[in-house]
CSV table of N, CA, C and O in Angstrom, one decimal:
chain,number,residue,atom,x,y,z
A,1,MET,N,34.0,41.2,23.6
A,1,MET,CA,34.7,39.9,23.8
A,1,MET,C,34.1,39.1,24.9
A,1,MET,O,34.0,37.9,24.8
A,2,VAL,N,33.7,39.8,26.0
A,2,VAL,CA,33.0,39.1,27.1
A,2,VAL,C,31.8,38.4,26.7
A,2,VAL,O,31.5,37.2,27.1
A,3,PRO,N,30.8,39.1,26.0
A,3,PRO,CA,29.6,38.3,25.5
A,3,PRO,C,29.9,37.1,24.7
A,3,PRO,O,29.3,36.1,24.8
A,4,LEU,N,31.0,37.2,23.9
A,4,LEU,CA,31.3,36.0,23.0
A,4,LEU,C,31.8,34.9,23.9
A,4,LEU,O,31.4,33.7,23.7
A,5,LEU,N,32.6,35.2,24.9
A,5,LEU,CA,33.1,34.1,25.9
A,5,LEU,C,31.9,33.5,26.7
A,5,LEU,O,31.8,32.3,26.9
A,6,LEU,N,30.9,34.4,27.1
A,6,LEU,CA,29.8,33.9,27.8
A,6,LEU,C,28.9,32.9,26.9
A,6,LEU,O,28.4,31.9,27.4
A,7,VAL,N,28.8,33.3,25.7
A,7,VAL,CA,28.0,32.4,24.7
A,7,VAL,C,28.7,31.1,24.5
A,7,VAL,O,28.1,30.0,24.6
A,8,LEU,N,30.0,31.2,24.4
A,8,LEU,CA,30.8,29.9,24.2
A,8,LEU,C,30.7,29.0,25.5
A,8,LEU,O,30.6,27.8,25.4
A,9,LEU,N,30.8,29.7,26.6
A,9,LEU,CA,30.7,28.9,27.9
A,9,LEU,C,29.3,28.3,28.0
A,9,LEU,O,29.1,27.1,28.4
A,10,LEU,N,28.2,29.0,27.6
A,10,LEU,CA,26.9,28.5,27.7
A,10,LEU,C,26.7,27.3,26.7
A,10,LEU,O,26.1,26.3,27.1
A,11,VAL,N,27.3,27.4,25.5
A,11,VAL,CA,27.2,26.3,24.6
A,11,VAL,C,27.9,25.1,25.1
A,11,VAL,O,27.4,24.0,25.0
A,12,LEU,N,29.1,25.3,25.7
A,12,LEU,CA,29.8,24.1,26.3
A,12,LEU,C,29.0,23.5,27.4
A,12,LEU,O,29.0,22.3,27.6
A,13,LEU,N,28.4,24.3,28.3
A,13,LEU,CA,27.6,23.8,29.4
A,13,LEU,C,26.4,23.0,28.9
A,13,LEU,O,26.1,21.9,29.4
A,14,LEU,N,25.7,23.5,27.9
A,14,LEU,CA,24.6,22.8,27.3
A,14,LEU,C,25.0,21.5,26.6
A,14,LEU,O,24.3,20.5,26.7
A,15,PHE,N,26.1,21.5,25.9
A,15,PHE,CA,26.6,20.3,25.2
A,15,PHE,C,26.9,19.3,26.3
A,15,PHE,O,26.6,18.1,26.2
A,16,GLY,N,27.6,19.7,27.3
A,16,GLY,CA,28.0,18.8,28.4
A,16,GLY,C,26.8,18.2,29.1
A,16,GLY,O,26.8,17.0,29.4
A,17,ALA,N,25.8,19.0,29.4
A,17,ALA,CA,24.6,18.5,30.1
A,17,ALA,C,23.9,17.5,29.2
A,17,ALA,O,23.4,16.5,29.6
A,18,GLY,N,23.8,17.8,27.9
A,18,GLY,CA,23.1,16.9,27.0
A,18,GLY,C,23.8,15.6,26.9
A,18,GLY,O,23.2,14.6,26.8
A,19,PHE,N,25.1,15.6,26.8
A,19,PHE,CA,25.9,14.4,26.7
A,19,PHE,C,25.7,13.6,28.0
A,19,PHE,O,25.5,12.4,28.0
A,20,ALA,N,25.7,14.2,29.2
A,20,ALA,CA,25.6,13.5,30.5
A,20,ALA,C,24.2,12.9,30.6
A,20,ALA,O,24.0,11.8,31.0
A,21,VAL,N,23.2,13.7,30.1
A,21,VAL,CA,21.8,13.1,30.2
A,21,VAL,C,21.6,11.9,29.3
A,21,VAL,O,21.0,10.9,29.7
A,22,LYS,N,22.3,12.0,28.1
A,22,LYS,CA,22.2,10.8,27.2
A,22,LYS,C,22.9,9.6,27.8
A,22,LYS,O,22.3,8.5,27.8
A,23,ILE,N,24.0,9.8,28.5
A,23,ILE,CA,24.7,8.7,29.1
A,23,ILE,C,23.8,8.1,30.3
A,23,ILE,O,23.7,6.9,30.4
A,24,LEU,N,23.2,9.0,31.0
A,24,LEU,CA,22.3,8.6,32.1
A,24,LEU,C,21.1,7.8,31.6
A,24,LEU,O,20.7,6.9,32.3
A,25,TRP,N,20.6,8.2,30.5
A,25,TRP,CA,19.5,7.4,29.9
A,25,TRP,C,19.9,6.0,29.6
A,25,TRP,O,19.2,5.0,29.9
A,26,TRP,N,21.1,5.8,29.0
A,26,TRP,CA,21.6,4.5,28.6
A,26,TRP,C,21.9,3.7,29.9
A,26,TRP,O,21.6,2.5,29.9
A,27,VAL,N,22.4,4.3,31.0
A,27,VAL,CA,22.7,3.6,32.2
A,27,VAL,C,21.3,3.2,32.8
A,27,VAL,O,21.2,2.0,33.3
A,28,ALA,N,20.3,4.0,32.8
A,28,ALA,CA,19.0,3.7,33.3
A,28,ALA,C,18.4,2.5,32.5
A,28,ALA,O,17.8,1.6,33.1
A,29,ILE,N,18.5,2.5,31.2
A,29,ILE,CA,18.0,1.4,30.4
A,29,ILE,C,18.7,0.1,30.8
A,29,ILE,O,18.1,-0.9,30.9
A,30,ALA,N,20.0,0.2,30.9
A,30,ALA,CA,20.8,-1.0,31.3
A,30,ALA,C,20.4,-1.6,32.6
A,30,ALA,O,20.2,-2.8,32.8
A,31,VAL,N,20.2,-0.7,33.6
A,31,VAL,CA,19.8,-1.1,35.0
A,31,VAL,C,18.4,-1.7,34.9
A,31,VAL,O,18.1,-2.8,35.6
A,32,LEU,N,17.5,-1.1,34.1
A,32,LEU,CA,16.1,-1.7,34.0
A,32,LEU,C,16.1,-3.1,33.4
A,32,LEU,O,15.4,-4.0,33.8
A,33,ILE,N,17.0,-3.3,32.4
A,33,ILE,CA,17.1,-4.6,31.7
A,33,ILE,C,17.6,-5.6,32.7
A,33,ILE,O,17.1,-6.7,32.8
A,34,LEU,N,18.6,-5.2,33.5
A,34,LEU,CA,19.2,-6.2,34.5
A,34,LEU,C,18.1,-6.5,35.5
A,34,LEU,O,18.0,-7.6,36.0
A,35,TRP,N,17.4,-5.5,36.0
A,35,TRP,CA,16.4,-5.7,37.0
A,35,TRP,C,15.3,-6.7,36.5
A,35,TRP,O,14.8,-7.6,37.2
A,36,LEU,N,14.9,-6.4,35.2
A,36,LEU,CA,13.8,-7.3,34.6
A,36,LEU,C,14.3,-8.7,34.5
A,36,LEU,O,13.6,-9.7,34.7
A,37,ILE,N,15.6,-8.9,34.1
A,37,ILE,CA,16.2,-10.3,34.0
A,37,ILE,C,16.2,-10.9,35.3
A,37,ILE,O,15.8,-12.1,35.5
A,38,GLY,N,16.6,-10.2,36.4
A,38,GLY,CA,16.6,-10.7,37.7
A,38,GLY,C,15.2,-11.0,38.2
A,38,GLY,O,15.0,-12.0,39.0
A,39,PHE,N,14.2,-10.2,37.8
A,39,PHE,CA,12.9,-10.5,38.3
A,39,PHE,C,12.3,-11.7,37.6
A,39,PHE,O,11.6,-12.5,38.3
A,40,VAL,N,12.6,-11.9,36.4
A,40,VAL,CA,12.1,-13.1,35.7
A,40,VAL,C,12.8,-14.4,36.1
A,40,VAL,O,12.2,-15.4,36.2
A,41,ALA,N,14.1,-14.3,36.3
A,41,ALA,CA,14.9,-15.4,36.6
A,41,ALA,C,15.1,-15.7,38.1
A,41,ALA,O,16.0,-16.3,38.5
A,42,ARG,N,14.2,-15.1,38.9
A,42,ARG,CA,14.3,-15.3,40.4
A,42,ARG,C,14.0,-16.8,40.8
A,42,ARG,O,13.3,-17.5,40.0
A,43,PRO,N,14.5,-17.2,41.9
A,43,PRO,CA,14.1,-18.6,42.4
A,43,PRO,C,12.6,-18.7,42.6
A,43,PRO,O,11.9,-17.8,42.9
A,44,LYS,N,12.2,-19.9,42.5
A,44,LYS,CA,10.7,-20.2,42.7
A,44,LYS,C,10.3,-20.3,44.1
A,44,LYS,O,9.2,-20.8,44.4
A,45,GLY,N,11.2,-20.0,45.1
A,45,GLY,CA,10.9,-20.2,46.5
A,45,GLY,C,10.0,-19.1,47.1
A,45,GLY,O,10.5,-18.4,48.1
A,46,GLY,N,8.9,-19.0,46.7
A,46,GLY,CA,7.9,-18.1,47.3
A,46,GLY,C,8.3,-16.6,47.3
A,46,GLY,O,8.4,-16.0,46.3
A,47,SER,N,8.5,-16.0,48.5
A,47,SER,CA,8.7,-14.6,48.6
A,47,SER,C,10.2,-14.3,48.7
A,47,SER,O,10.6,-13.2,49.1
A,48,SER,N,11.1,-15.2,48.3
A,48,SER,CA,12.5,-14.9,48.3
A,48,SER,C,12.9,-13.9,47.3
A,48,SER,O,12.3,-13.9,46.2
A,49,ARG,N,13.8,-13.0,47.6
A,49,ARG,CA,14.2,-12.0,46.7
A,49,ARG,C,15.6,-12.4,46.1
A,49,ARG,O,16.4,-12.9,46.7
A,50,TRP,N,15.8,-12.0,44.8
A,50,TRP,CA,17.0,-12.2,44.2
A,50,TRP,C,18.1,-11.2,44.5
A,50,TRP,O,19.3,-11.4,44.2
A,51,TYR,N,17.7,-10.1,45.0
A,51,TYR,CA,18.6,-9.0,45.4
A,51,TYR,C,18.7,-9.0,46.9
A,51,TYR,O,17.9,-9.5,47.6
A,52,ARG,N,19.8,-8.3,47.4
A,52,ARG,CA,20.0,-8.3,48.9
A,52,ARG,C,19.8,-7.0,49.6
A,52,ARG,O,20.3,-6.7,50.6
A,53,TRP,N,18.9,-6.1,49.0
A,53,TRP,CA,18.6,-4.9,49.7
A,53,TRP,C,17.1,-4.9,49.9
A,53,TRP,O,16.4,-5.0,50.7
């Protein structure tokens, strides 16, 4: 019974990690797109930055 519970726990952990990694990839792609839009649409004032950090 214990090995069966350990295998089920491992499957749940791997499924959760895979789902989290997939969500993080989508978040990273969205941030990259926003950064590229901000980089292209920045003001023409020389070295001014469109972000505040």
